[in-house]
Structures are given as structure tokens and as C-alpha cells.
Short mmCIF file of C-alpha atoms and ligand atoms in Angstrom, two decimals:
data_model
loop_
_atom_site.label_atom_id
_atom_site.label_comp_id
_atom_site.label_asym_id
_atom_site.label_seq_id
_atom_site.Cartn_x
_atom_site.Cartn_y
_atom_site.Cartn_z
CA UNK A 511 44.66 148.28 39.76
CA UNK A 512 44.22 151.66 40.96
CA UNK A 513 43.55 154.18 38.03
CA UNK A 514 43.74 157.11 40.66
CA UNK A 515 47.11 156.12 42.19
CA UNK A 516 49.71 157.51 39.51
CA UNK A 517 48.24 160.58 40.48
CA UNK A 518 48.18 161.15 44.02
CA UNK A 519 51.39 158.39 44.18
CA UNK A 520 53.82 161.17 46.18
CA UNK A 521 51.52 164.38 45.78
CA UNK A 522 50.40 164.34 49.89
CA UNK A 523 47.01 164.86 48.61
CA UNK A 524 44.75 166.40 50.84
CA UNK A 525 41.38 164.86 52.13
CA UNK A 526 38.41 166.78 53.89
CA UNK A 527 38.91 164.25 56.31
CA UNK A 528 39.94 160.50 57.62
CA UNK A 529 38.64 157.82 55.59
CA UNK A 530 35.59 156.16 56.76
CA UNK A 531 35.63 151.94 55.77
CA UNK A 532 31.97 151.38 55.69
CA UNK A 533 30.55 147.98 56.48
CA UNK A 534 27.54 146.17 57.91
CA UNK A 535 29.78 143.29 59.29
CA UNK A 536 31.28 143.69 62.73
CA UNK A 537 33.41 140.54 62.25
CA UNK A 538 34.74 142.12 59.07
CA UNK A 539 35.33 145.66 60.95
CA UNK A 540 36.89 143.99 63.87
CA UNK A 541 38.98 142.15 61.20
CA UNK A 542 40.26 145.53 59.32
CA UNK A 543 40.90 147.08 62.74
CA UNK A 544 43.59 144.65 63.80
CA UNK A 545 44.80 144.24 60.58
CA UNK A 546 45.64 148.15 59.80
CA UNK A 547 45.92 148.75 63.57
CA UNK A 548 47.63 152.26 63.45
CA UNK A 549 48.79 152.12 60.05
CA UNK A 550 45.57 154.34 58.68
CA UNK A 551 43.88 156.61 60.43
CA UNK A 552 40.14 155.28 59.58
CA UNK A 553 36.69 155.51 61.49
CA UNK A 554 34.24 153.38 60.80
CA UNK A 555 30.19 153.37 59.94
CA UNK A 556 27.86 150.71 60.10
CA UNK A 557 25.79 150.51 56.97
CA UNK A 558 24.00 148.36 54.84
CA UNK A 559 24.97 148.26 51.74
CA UNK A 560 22.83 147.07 48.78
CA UNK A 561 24.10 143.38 47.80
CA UNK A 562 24.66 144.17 44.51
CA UNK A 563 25.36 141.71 41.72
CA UNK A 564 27.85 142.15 38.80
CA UNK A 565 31.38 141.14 38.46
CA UNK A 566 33.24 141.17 41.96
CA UNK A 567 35.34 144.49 41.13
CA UNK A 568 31.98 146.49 39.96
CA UNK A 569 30.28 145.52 43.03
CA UNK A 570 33.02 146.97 45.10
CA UNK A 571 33.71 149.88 43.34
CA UNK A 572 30.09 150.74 43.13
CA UNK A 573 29.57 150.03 46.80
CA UNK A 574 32.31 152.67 47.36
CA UNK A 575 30.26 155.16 44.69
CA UNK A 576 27.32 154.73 47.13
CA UNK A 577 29.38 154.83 50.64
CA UNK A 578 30.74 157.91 49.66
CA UNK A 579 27.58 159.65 48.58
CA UNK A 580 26.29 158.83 51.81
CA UNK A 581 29.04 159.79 53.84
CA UNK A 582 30.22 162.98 51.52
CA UNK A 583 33.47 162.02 52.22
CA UNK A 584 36.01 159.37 51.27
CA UNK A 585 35.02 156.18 51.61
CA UNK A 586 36.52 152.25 52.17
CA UNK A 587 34.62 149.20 51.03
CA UNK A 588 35.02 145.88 50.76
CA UNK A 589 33.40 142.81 49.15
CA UNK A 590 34.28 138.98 49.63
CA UNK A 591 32.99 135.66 48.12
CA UNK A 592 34.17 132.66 48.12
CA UNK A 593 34.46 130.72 45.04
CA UNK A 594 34.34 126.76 43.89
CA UNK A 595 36.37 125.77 41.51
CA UNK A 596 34.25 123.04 39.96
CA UNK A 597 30.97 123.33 40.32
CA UNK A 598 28.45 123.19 37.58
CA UNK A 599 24.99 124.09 37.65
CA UNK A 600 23.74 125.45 41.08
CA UNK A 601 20.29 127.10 41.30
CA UNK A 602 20.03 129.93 42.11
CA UNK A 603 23.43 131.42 42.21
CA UNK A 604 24.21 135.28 40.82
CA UNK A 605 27.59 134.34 38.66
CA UNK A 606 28.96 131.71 36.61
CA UNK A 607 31.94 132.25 34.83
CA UNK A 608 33.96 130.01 32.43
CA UNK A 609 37.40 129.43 33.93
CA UNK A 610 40.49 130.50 31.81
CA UNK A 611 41.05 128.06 28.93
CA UNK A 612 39.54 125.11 30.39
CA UNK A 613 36.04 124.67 30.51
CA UNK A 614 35.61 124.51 34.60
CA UNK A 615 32.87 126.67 35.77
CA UNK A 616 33.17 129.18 38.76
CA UNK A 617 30.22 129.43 40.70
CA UNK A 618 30.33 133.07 42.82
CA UNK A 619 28.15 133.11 45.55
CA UNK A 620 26.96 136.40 47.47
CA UNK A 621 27.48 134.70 50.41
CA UNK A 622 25.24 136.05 52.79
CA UNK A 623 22.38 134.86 51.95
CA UNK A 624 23.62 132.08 50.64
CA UNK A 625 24.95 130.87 53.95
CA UNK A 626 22.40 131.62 55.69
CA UNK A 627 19.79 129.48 53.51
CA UNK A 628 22.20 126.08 53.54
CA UNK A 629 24.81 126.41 55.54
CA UNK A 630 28.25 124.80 56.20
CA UNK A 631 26.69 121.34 55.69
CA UNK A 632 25.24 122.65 52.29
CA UNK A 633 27.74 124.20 51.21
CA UNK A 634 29.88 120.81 51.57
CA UNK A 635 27.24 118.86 50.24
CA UNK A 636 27.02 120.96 46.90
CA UNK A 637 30.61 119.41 46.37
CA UNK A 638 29.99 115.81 47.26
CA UNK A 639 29.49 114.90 43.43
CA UNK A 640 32.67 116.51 42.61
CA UNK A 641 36.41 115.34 43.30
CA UNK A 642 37.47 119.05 42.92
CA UNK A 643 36.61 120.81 46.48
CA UNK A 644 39.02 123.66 45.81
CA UNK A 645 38.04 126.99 46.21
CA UNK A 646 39.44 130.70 46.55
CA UNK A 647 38.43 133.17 48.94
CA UNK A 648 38.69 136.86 47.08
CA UNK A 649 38.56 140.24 49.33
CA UNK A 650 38.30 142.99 47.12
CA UNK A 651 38.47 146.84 49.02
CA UNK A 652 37.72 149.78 47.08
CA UNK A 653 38.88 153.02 48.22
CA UNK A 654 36.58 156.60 46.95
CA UNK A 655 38.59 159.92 47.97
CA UNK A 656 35.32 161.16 47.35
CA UNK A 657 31.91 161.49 46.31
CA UNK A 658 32.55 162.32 42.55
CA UNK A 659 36.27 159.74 42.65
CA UNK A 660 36.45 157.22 40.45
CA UNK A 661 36.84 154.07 43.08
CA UNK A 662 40.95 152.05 43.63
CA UNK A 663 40.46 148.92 43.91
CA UNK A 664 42.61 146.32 46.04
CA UNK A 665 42.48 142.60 45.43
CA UNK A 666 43.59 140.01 47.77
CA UNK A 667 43.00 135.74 47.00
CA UNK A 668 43.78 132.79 48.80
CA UNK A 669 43.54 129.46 47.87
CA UNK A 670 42.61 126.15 49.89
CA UNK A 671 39.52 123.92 49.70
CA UNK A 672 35.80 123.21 51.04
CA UNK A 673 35.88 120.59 54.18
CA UNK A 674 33.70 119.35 56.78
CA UNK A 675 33.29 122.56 59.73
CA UNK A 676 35.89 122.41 61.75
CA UNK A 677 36.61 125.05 64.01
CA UNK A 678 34.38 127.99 66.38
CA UNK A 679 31.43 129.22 64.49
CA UNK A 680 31.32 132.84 64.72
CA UNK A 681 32.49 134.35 61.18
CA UNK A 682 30.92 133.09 58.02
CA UNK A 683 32.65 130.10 56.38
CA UNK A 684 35.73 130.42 58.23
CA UNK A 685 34.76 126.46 59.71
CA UNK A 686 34.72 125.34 56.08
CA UNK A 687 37.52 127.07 54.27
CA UNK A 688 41.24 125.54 54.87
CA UNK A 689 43.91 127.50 52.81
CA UNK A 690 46.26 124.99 50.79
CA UNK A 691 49.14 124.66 52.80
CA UNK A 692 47.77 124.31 56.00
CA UNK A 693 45.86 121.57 58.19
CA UNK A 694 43.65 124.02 59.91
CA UNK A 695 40.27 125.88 59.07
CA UNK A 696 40.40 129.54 58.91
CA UNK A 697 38.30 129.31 62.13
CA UNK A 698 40.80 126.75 63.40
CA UNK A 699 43.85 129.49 63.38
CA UNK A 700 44.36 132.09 65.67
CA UNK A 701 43.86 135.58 64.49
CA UNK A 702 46.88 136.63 63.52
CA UNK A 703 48.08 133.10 61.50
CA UNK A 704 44.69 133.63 59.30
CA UNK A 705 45.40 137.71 58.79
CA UNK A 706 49.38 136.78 57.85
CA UNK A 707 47.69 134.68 55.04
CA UNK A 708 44.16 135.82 54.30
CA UNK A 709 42.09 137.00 51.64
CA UNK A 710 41.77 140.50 53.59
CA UNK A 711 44.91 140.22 54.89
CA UNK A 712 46.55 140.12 51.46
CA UNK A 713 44.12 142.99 49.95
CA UNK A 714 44.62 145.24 53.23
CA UNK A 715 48.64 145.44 52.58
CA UNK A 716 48.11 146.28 49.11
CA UNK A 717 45.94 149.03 50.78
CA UNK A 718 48.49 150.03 53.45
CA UNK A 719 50.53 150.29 50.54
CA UNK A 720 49.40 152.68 48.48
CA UNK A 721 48.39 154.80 51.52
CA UNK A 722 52.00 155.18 52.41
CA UNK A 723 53.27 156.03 48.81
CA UNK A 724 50.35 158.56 48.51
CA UNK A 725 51.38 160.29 51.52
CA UNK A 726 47.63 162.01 51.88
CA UNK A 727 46.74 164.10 54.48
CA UNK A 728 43.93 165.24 56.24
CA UNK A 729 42.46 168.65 57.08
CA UNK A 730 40.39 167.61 59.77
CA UNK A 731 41.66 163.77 61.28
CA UNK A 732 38.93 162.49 63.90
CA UNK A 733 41.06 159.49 64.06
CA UNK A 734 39.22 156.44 66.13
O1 Y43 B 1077 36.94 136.29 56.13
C1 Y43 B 1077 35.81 135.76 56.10
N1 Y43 B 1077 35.59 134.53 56.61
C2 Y43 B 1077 34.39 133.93 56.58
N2 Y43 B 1077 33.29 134.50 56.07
C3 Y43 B 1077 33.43 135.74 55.56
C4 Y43 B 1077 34.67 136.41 55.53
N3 Y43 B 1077 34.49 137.61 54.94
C5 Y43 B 1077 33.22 137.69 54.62
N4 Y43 B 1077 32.57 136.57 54.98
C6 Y43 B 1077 31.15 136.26 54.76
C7 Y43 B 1077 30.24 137.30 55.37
C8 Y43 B 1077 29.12 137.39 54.40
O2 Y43 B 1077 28.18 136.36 54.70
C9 Y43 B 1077 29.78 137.04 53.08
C10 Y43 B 1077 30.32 138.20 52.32
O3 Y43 B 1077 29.36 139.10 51.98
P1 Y43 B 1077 29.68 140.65 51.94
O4 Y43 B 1077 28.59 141.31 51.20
O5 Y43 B 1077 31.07 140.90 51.51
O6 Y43 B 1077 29.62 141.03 53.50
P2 Y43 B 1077 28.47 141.69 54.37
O7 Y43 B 1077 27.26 141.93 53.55
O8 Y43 B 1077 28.30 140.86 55.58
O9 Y43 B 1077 29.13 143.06 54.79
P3 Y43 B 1077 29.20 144.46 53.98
O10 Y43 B 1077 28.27 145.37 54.69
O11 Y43 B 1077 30.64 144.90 54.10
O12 Y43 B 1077 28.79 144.20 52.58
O13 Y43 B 1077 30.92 136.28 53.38
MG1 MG B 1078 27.17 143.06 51.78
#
């Protein structure tokens, strides 16, 4: 995971200054801030990021190389797709990979504009042909201590499966996703049940994590 961590793991390591998670998505932001509430000091900026395409982990990590160039500072990222298990041969999309051993393809969307063009319907109806309507939803954050860092990543997945939208309609796919497990849509749970078991929620301990083993500090900590 985090090729940087061994060496600030218990070494207090100093940073010009509070981290900065940088994100064009106030429903993501919104999400991070109740999540870490006090647990790391963090301000935030409102950028947009290039959508970059790539393998999920490079796009984060290089989203953090170019947050942190920006900001001249260290830097938190994130990047989250949603993927179908089985689903062959979709126009148009960045990714396909081949599954582990089996010969299921993974279609990764860049969900943005994906959403945007067909919606929750579409998305449902792109699995109609297919008995499998499983999916994961991936969060991946990547943390830059600076400009010239090499990028940590943090990776968090949940499981569940593409239905019909159930559920308010103000983040994303929330209406469509429901986590295995459980009989209600991400947009169907309150807050706090989705955070205990979410895609972010999962990669944000992992971040809260190695924030309190590396014990770093801050010279000057405009804390927000
Ligand atoms: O928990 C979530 N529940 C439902 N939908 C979500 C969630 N998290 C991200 N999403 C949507 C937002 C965007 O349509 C796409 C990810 O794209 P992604 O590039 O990571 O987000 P973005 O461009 O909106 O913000 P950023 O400036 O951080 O890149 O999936
Ligand atoms: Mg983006």
C-alpha cells in the first residue's frame, strides 16, 4: 500500500502545513468531513481535476501528483468507480479488465460522465441481459506530503449489486447501488449506516490510520 509509510511510520514527520483533500465534489467533501470529523486536521479546495484514465490506483496517485503541484503543499485525493461484475462489451467505456482466473469482464466506468449521459435507468438497463447485477464500489485516496512525494495510496471496496433507484437522488449512484447484506440503497441509509460500511468509509480508516501511526506534525496548522 503505502511505499512512504515505513518511513514516516513513528518519525512525527513534519509538514509545511495541514493537508489540503482536494476535490470538485461537494457531496464527496461533505462526505470526508463527517467521516474524519476531528480526527485530521484537513482544509479543503475545490478543484477540477483532469478525469484521467489508467488503472484506478494511477489515476489517484497522479491526481495527487497534480493537487500537490497546484497547491505546493501536501495534498489528499480521491477517486471512485463503480464496477459490474459481468458485463461484456459496452461502448464506449475507458477499462475492461479480465477478472482473476475466470474469464468475466470488469467494465470500469469514470462515472461522471457516464452518469450523466444514461443515467440510473441506463445504467440498470446495461444489466438487463445479464443474471449477474453485482457490482463493487472502489474509493481509492491518495495522500502527497508534497509536491516532489511519491503518492500513499488507500483502498476501500464494497460489494452489493445494481437495482432499480430507490432512494433520494442527490449523490451519484447511491439510488442504484445496495451493498450485499443489506435491503436498502446507499441513498436509502442514513448517513452514518452507509459511512460504517462504505467504499470511502472503509478507505478513510485506513487513512485515519496511518495518520495516527505517523504521528506528523505541522509547522503552520490552519485547521478548518
Ligand atoms: O459514494 C458515492 N456514491 C454515489 N456516487 C458517487 C460516490 N462517490 C463518487 N460518486 C460519483 C460521483 C462521480 O460522478 C463519480 C466519481 O467520479 P470522480 O472522478 O471520483 O468524482 P468527481 O469528478 O465528481 O470528483 P473529483 O473532483 O474528486 O474527481 O462517481
Ligand atoms: Mg473527477
Amino acid at each position: 500500500m503505502a511505499a512512504a509509510a515505513a518511513r514516516t511510520v513513528g518519525s512525527g514527520v513534519v509538514l509545511p502545513r495541514s493537508v489540503t483533500f482536494v476535490t470538485g465534489n461537494a457531496k464527496k467533501l461533505e462526505e470526508v468531513r463527517t467521516i474524519l470529523g476531528q480526527s485530521i486536521p484537513f482544509q479543503s479546495l475545490k478543484l477540477d481535476l483532469p478525469e484521467l484514465q489508467g488503472e484506478p490506483e494511477d489515476i489517484s496517485k497522479e491526481k495527487a501528483r497534480i493537487a500537490a503541484k497546484e497547491v505546493n503543499g501536501p495534498v489528499l485525493v480521491e477517486d471512485t468507480c463503480l464496477c459490474f461484475n459481468a458485463l461484456k462489451g459496452l461502448p464506449g467505456t475507458q477499462q475492461t479488465y479480465v477478472h482473476a482466473s475466470i474469464s468475466v469482464y470488469v467494465l470500469l466506468f469514470e462515472f461522471k460522465w457516464f452518469l450523466q449521459k444514461i443515467g440510473h435507468e441506463g445504467l440498470n438497463n446495461l444489466l438487463m441481459a445479464y443474471e449477474d447485477k453485482t457490482a463493487y464500489a472502489m474509493c481509492i485516496f491518495s495522500l502527497a506530503l508534497g509536491p516532489n512525494a511519491e503518492p500513499m495510496t488507500f483502498v476501500g471496496k464494497t460489494q452489493g449489486r445494481i437495482v432499480p433507484a430507490r432512494g433520494p437522488n442527490d449523490f451519484g449512484w447511491d439510488p442504484i447501488f445496495q451493498p450485499h447484506g443489506y435491503d436498502q440503497t446507499y441513498a436509502e441509509m442514513p448517513n452514518e449506516e452507509k459511512h460504517k460500511i462504505s467504499h470511502r468509509g472503509k478507505a478513510l480508516e485506513l487513512v485515519k490510520l496511518h495518520f495516527a501511526e505517523a504521528r506528523y506534525t505541522f509547522q503552520t496548522d490552519s485547521t478548518t
